[in-house]
Amino acid sequence: MEYCMKYTTSDIKNGLKILVDGEPCIIIENEFEKPGKGQAFTRVKIKQCLTGKVLDKTYKSGQTLHGADIQEQQMTFLYAEGQQYHFMNPESYEQSEVSENAVHDAKAWLKEQCSYTVLYWNQDPVSVSPENFMELEITECEPNVKGNSQSGIMKNATVETGANIKVPLFIKQGDIIKVDTRKSSYIERVNN
């Protein structure tokens, strides 16, 4: 197996794409530690591109890491058919079929004609990520109980993609809200 890039621990940063046990991963957090005694090291949280699992790893100072040849492509979601999800490159109009495994957690945020980041490894789509923030319509939510105006209380709601989130009591069905897809959390109501 030929590796395209080699990195040392001094190159580690969030977003770096590396191979761990032959599998492509992305570093999502890193922290350099220099203990009073012993060798310095870097703690990292990595997300496996093929499974979506997040793992903790530790690398000794000066250790070599192999880069993963991963390409990112902005794609537009078209439709789902069975366990296949169809995306289109908005520049070339080429379409790609992405398996349910590659969609992972992004499935809760799929909306037709919205843009997503698709990661390719060995020319195969391995991961799909939604935009960090999306504006979505509330399709279902618990009714507000009259007289309950306490601040900070949240209720359950479902947005048009099927994702369930907590929203403030004043939100009602049909409202458009801004959501942080990384935390599945409400940001604000969008004026319509």
PDB file of N, CA, C and O in Angstrom, residues 31-68:
ATOM      1  N   GLU A  31      -4.854  17.868  21.356  1.00  0.00           N
ATOM      2  CA  GLU A  31      -4.320  18.590  22.501  1.00  0.00           C
ATOM      3  C   GLU A  31      -2.896  18.124  22.746  1.00  0.00           C
ATOM      4  O   GLU A  31      -2.643  16.936  22.933  1.00  0.00           O
ATOM      5  N   PHE A  32      -1.958  19.074  22.724  1.00  0.00           N
ATOM      6  CA  PHE A  32      -0.551  18.769  22.971  1.00  0.00           C
ATOM      7  C   PHE A  32      -0.303  18.762  24.472  1.00  0.00           C
ATOM      8  O   PHE A  32      -0.751  19.662  25.185  1.00  0.00           O
ATOM      9  N   GLU A  33       0.407  17.746  24.987  1.00  0.00           N
ATOM     10  CA  GLU A  33       0.700  17.638  26.418  1.00  0.00           C
ATOM     11  C   GLU A  33       2.199  17.461  26.605  1.00  0.00           C
ATOM     12  O   GLU A  33       2.819  16.648  25.926  1.00  0.00           O
ATOM     13  N   LYS A  34       2.757  18.230  27.535  1.00  0.00           N
ATOM     14  CA  LYS A  34       4.167  18.074  27.890  1.00  0.00           C
ATOM     15  C   LYS A  34       4.233  17.879  29.390  1.00  0.00           C
ATOM     16  O   LYS A  34       4.194  18.841  30.157  1.00  0.00           O
ATOM     17  N   PRO A  35       4.277  16.613  29.805  1.00  0.00           N
ATOM     18  CA  PRO A  35       4.324  16.347  31.243  1.00  0.00           C
ATOM     19  C   PRO A  35       5.673  16.782  31.834  1.00  0.00           C
ATOM     20  O   PRO A  35       6.640  16.951  31.103  1.00  0.00           O
ATOM     21  N   GLY A  36       5.712  16.931  33.152  1.00  0.00           N
ATOM     22  CA  GLY A  36       6.957  17.315  33.820  1.00  0.00           C
ATOM     23  C   GLY A  36       8.056  16.292  33.590  1.00  0.00           C
ATOM     24  O   GLY A  36       9.214  16.622  33.392  1.00  0.00           O
ATOM     25  N   LYS A  37       7.698  15.020  33.599  1.00  0.00           N
ATOM     26  CA  LYS A  37       8.649  13.943  33.332  1.00  0.00           C
ATOM     27  C   LYS A  37       8.166  13.181  32.112  1.00  0.00           C
ATOM     28  O   LYS A  37       6.977  13.060  31.874  1.00  0.00           O
ATOM     29  N   GLY A  38       9.083  12.655  31.373  1.00  0.00           N
ATOM     30  CA  GLY A  38       8.703  11.836  30.226  1.00  0.00           C
ATOM     31  C   GLY A  38       8.571  12.628  28.943  1.00  0.00           C
ATOM     32  O   GLY A  38       8.769  13.840  28.894  1.00  0.00           O
ATOM     33  N   GLN A  39       8.197  11.903  27.896  1.00  0.00           N
ATOM     34  CA  GLN A  39       8.125  12.464  26.549  1.00  0.00           C
ATOM     35  C   GLN A  39       6.805  13.195  26.316  1.00  0.00           C
ATOM     36  O   GLN A  39       5.752  12.785  26.814  1.00  0.00           O
ATOM     37  N   ALA A  40       6.847  14.270  25.545  1.00  0.00           N
ATOM     38  CA  ALA A  40       5.638  15.003  25.172  1.00  0.00           C
ATOM     39  C   ALA A  40       4.794  14.133  24.247  1.00  0.00           C
ATOM     40  O   ALA A  40       5.304  13.243  23.564  1.00  0.00           O
ATOM     41  N   PHE A  41       3.478  14.374  24.238  1.00  0.00           N
ATOM     42  CA  PHE A  41       2.583  13.602  23.380  1.00  0.00           C
ATOM     43  C   PHE A  41       1.388  14.462  22.985  1.00  0.00           C
ATOM     44  O   PHE A  41       1.163  15.532  23.540  1.00  0.00           O
ATOM     45  N   THR A  42       0.651  13.973  22.017  1.00  0.00           N
ATOM     46  CA  THR A  42      -0.553  14.657  21.540  1.00  0.00           C
ATOM     47  C   THR A  42      -1.733  13.704  21.656  1.00  0.00           C
ATOM     48  O   THR A  42      -1.673  12.576  21.173  1.00  0.00           O
ATOM     49  N   ARG A  43      -2.784  14.164  22.322  1.00  0.00           N
ATOM     50  CA  ARG A  43      -4.038  13.400  22.409  1.00  0.00           C
ATOM     51  C   ARG A  43      -4.938  13.895  21.281  1.00  0.00           C
ATOM     52  O   ARG A  43      -5.075  15.103  21.086  1.00  0.00           O
ATOM     53  N   VAL A  44      -5.535  12.953  20.579  1.00  0.00           N
ATOM     54  CA  VAL A  44      -6.436  13.334  19.486  1.00  0.00           C
ATOM     55  C   VAL A  44      -7.735  12.549  19.566  1.00  0.00           C
ATOM     56  O   VAL A  44      -7.764  11.432  20.069  1.00  0.00           O
ATOM     57  N   LYS A  45      -8.794  13.180  19.097  1.00  0.00           N
ATOM     58  CA  LYS A  45     -10.065  12.487  18.848  1.00  0.00           C
ATOM     59  C   LYS A  45     -10.154  12.379  17.344  1.00  0.00           C
ATOM     60  O   LYS A  45      -9.994  13.378  16.637  1.00  0.00           O
ATOM     61  N   ILE A  46     -10.383  11.163  16.869  1.00  0.00           N
ATOM     62  CA  ILE A  46     -10.500  10.963  15.424  1.00  0.00           C
ATOM     63  C   ILE A  46     -11.863  10.374  15.099  1.00  0.00           C
ATOM     64  O   ILE A  46     -12.438   9.631  15.892  1.00  0.00           O
ATOM     65  N   LYS A  47     -12.359  10.743  13.940  1.00  0.00           N
ATOM     66  CA  LYS A  47     -13.617  10.183  13.451  1.00  0.00           C
ATOM     67  C   LYS A  47     -13.284   9.269  12.285  1.00  0.00           C
ATOM     68  O   LYS A  47     -12.654   9.698  11.316  1.00  0.00           O
ATOM     69  N   GLN A  48     -13.685   8.006  12.404  1.00  0.00           N
ATOM     70  CA  GLN A  48     -13.466   7.060  11.317  1.00  0.00           C
ATOM     71  C   GLN A  48     -14.447   7.372  10.190  1.00  0.00           C
ATOM     72  O   GLN A  48     -15.652   7.448  10.421  1.00  0.00           O
ATOM     73  N   CYS A  49     -13.923   7.558   8.998  1.00  0.00           N
ATOM     74  CA  CYS A  49     -14.771   7.928   7.859  1.00  0.00           C
ATOM     75  C   CYS A  49     -15.711   6.800   7.439  1.00  0.00           C
ATOM     76  O   CYS A  49     -16.807   7.060   6.968  1.00  0.00           O
ATOM     77  N   LEU A  50     -15.296   5.556   7.575  1.00  0.00           N
ATOM     78  CA  LEU A  50     -16.114   4.434   7.108  1.00  0.00           C
ATOM     79  C   LEU A  50     -17.247   4.081   8.067  1.00  0.00           C
ATOM     80  O   LEU A  50     -18.310   3.651   7.632  1.00  0.00           O
ATOM     81  N   THR A  51     -17.030   4.260   9.371  1.00  0.00           N
ATOM     82  CA  THR A  51     -18.048   3.855  10.345  1.00  0.00           C
ATOM     83  C   THR A  51     -18.683   5.027  11.069  1.00  0.00           C
ATOM     84  O   THR A  51     -19.743   4.872  11.669  1.00  0.00           O
ATOM     85  N   GLY A  52     -18.021   6.178  11.085  1.00  0.00           N
ATOM     86  CA  GLY A  52     -18.537   7.331  11.825  1.00  0.00           C
ATOM     87  C   GLY A  52     -18.188   7.298  13.303  1.00  0.00           C
ATOM     88  O   GLY A  52     -18.527   8.208  14.045  1.00  0.00           O
ATOM     89  N   LYS A  53     -17.498   6.251  13.754  1.00  0.00           N
ATOM     90  CA  LYS A  53     -17.111   6.140  15.165  1.00  0.00           C
ATOM     91  C   LYS A  53     -16.060   7.179  15.512  1.00  0.00           C
ATOM     92  O   LYS A  53     -15.195   7.497  14.697  1.00  0.00           O
ATOM     93  N   VAL A  54     -16.121   7.674  16.753  1.00  0.00           N
ATOM     94  CA  VAL A  54     -15.122   8.609  17.250  1.00  0.00           C
ATOM     95  C   VAL A  54     -14.248   7.865  18.257  1.00  0.00           C
ATOM     96  O   VAL A  54     -14.759   7.216  19.168  1.00  0.00           O
ATOM     97  N   LEU A  55     -12.931   7.927  18.070  1.00  0.00           N
ATOM     98  CA  LEU A  55     -11.974   7.243  18.929  1.00  0.00           C
ATOM     99  C   LEU A  55     -10.972   8.221  19.503  1.00  0.00           C
ATOM    100  O   LEU A  55     -10.690   9.262  18.908  1.00  0.00           O
ATOM    101  N   ASP A  56     -10.415   7.867  20.659  1.00  0.00           N
ATOM    102  CA  ASP A  56      -9.328   8.635  21.261  1.00  0.00           C
ATOM    103  C   ASP A  56      -8.017   7.924  20.962  1.00  0.00           C
ATOM    104  O   ASP A  56      -7.920   6.705  21.099  1.00  0.00           O
ATOM    105  N   LYS A  57      -7.009   8.673  20.564  1.00  0.00           N
ATOM    106  CA  LYS A  57      -5.678   8.122  20.292  1.00  0.00           C
ATOM    107  C   LYS A  57      -4.636   9.035  20.929  1.00  0.00           C
ATOM    108  O   LYS A  57      -4.874  10.232  21.109  1.00  0.00           O
ATOM    109  N   THR A  58      -3.484   8.462  21.223  1.00  0.00           N
ATOM    110  CA  THR A  58      -2.362   9.227  21.750  1.00  0.00           C
ATOM    111  C   THR A  58      -1.143   8.957  20.874  1.00  0.00           C
ATOM    112  O   THR A  58      -0.850   7.801  20.566  1.00  0.00           O
ATOM    113  N   TYR A  59      -0.453  10.025  20.472  1.00  0.00           N
ATOM    114  CA  TYR A  59       0.755   9.900  19.660  1.00  0.00           C
ATOM    115  C   TYR A  59       1.922  10.553  20.380  1.00  0.00           C
ATOM    116  O   TYR A  59       1.813  11.696  20.836  1.00  0.00           O
ATOM    117  N   LYS A  60       3.037   9.820  20.487  1.00  0.00           N
ATOM    118  CA  LYS A  60       4.249  10.360  21.111  1.00  0.00           C
ATOM    119  C   LYS A  60       4.843  11.424  20.200  1.00  0.00           C
ATOM    120  O   LYS A  60       4.744  11.335  18.977  1.00  0.00           O
ATOM    121  N   SER A  61       5.476  12.391  20.794  1.00  0.00           N
ATOM    122  CA  SER A  61       6.112  13.465  20.045  1.00  0.00           C
ATOM    123  C   SER A  61       7.091  12.894  19.023  1.00  0.00           C
ATOM    124  O   SER A  61       7.888  12.023  19.336  1.00  0.00           O
ATOM    125  N   GLY A  62       7.001  13.349  17.783  1.00  0.00           N
ATOM    126  CA  GLY A  62       7.884  12.888  16.719  1.00  0.00           C
ATOM    127  C   GLY A  62       7.393  11.660  15.972  1.00  0.00           C
ATOM    128  O   GLY A  62       7.977  11.264  14.965  1.00  0.00           O
ATOM    129  N   GLN A  63       6.312  11.052  16.426  1.00  0.00           N
ATOM    130  CA  GLN A  63       5.775   9.859  15.768  1.00  0.00           C
ATOM    131  C   GLN A  63       5.254  10.208  14.372  1.00  0.00           C
ATOM    132  O   GLN A  63       4.768  11.311  14.131  1.00  0.00           O
ATOM    133  N   THR A  64       5.377   9.263  13.439  1.00  0.00           N
ATOM    134  CA  THR A  64       4.943   9.482  12.060  1.00  0.00           C
ATOM    135  C   THR A  64       3.512   8.996  11.864  1.00  0.00           C
ATOM    136  O   THR A  64       3.137   7.934  12.327  1.00  0.00           O
ATOM    137  N   LEU A  65       2.727   9.795  11.147  1.00  0.00           N
ATOM    138  CA  LEU A  65       1.349   9.444  10.785  1.00  0.00           C
ATOM    139  C   LEU A  65       1.268   9.438   9.263  1.00  0.00           C
ATOM    140  O   LEU A  65       1.889  10.260   8.603  1.00  0.00           O
ATOM    141  N   HIS A  66       0.480   8.529   8.722  1.00  0.00           N
ATOM    142  CA  HIS A  66       0.297   8.461   7.270  1.00  0.00           C
ATOM    143  C   HIS A  66      -0.968   9.217   6.880  1.00  0.00           C
ATOM    144  O   HIS A  66      -2.016   9.053   7.493  1.00  0.00           O
ATOM    145  N   GLY A  67      -0.843  10.037   5.851  1.00  0.00           N
ATOM    146  CA  GLY A  67      -1.978  10.796   5.357  1.00  0.00           C
ATOM    147  C   GLY A  67      -2.913   9.914   4.551  1.00  0.00           C
ATOM    148  O   GLY A  67      -2.486   8.964   3.905  1.00  0.00           O
ATOM    149  N   ALA A  68      -4.192  10.219   4.628  1.00  0.00           N
ATOM    150  CA  ALA A  68      -5.201   9.504   3.840  1.00  0.00           C
ATOM    151  C   ALA A  68      -5.546  10.362   2.629  1.00  0.00           C
ATOM    152  O   ALA A  68      -5.779  11.565   2.760  1.00  0.00           O
TER     153      ALA A  68
END
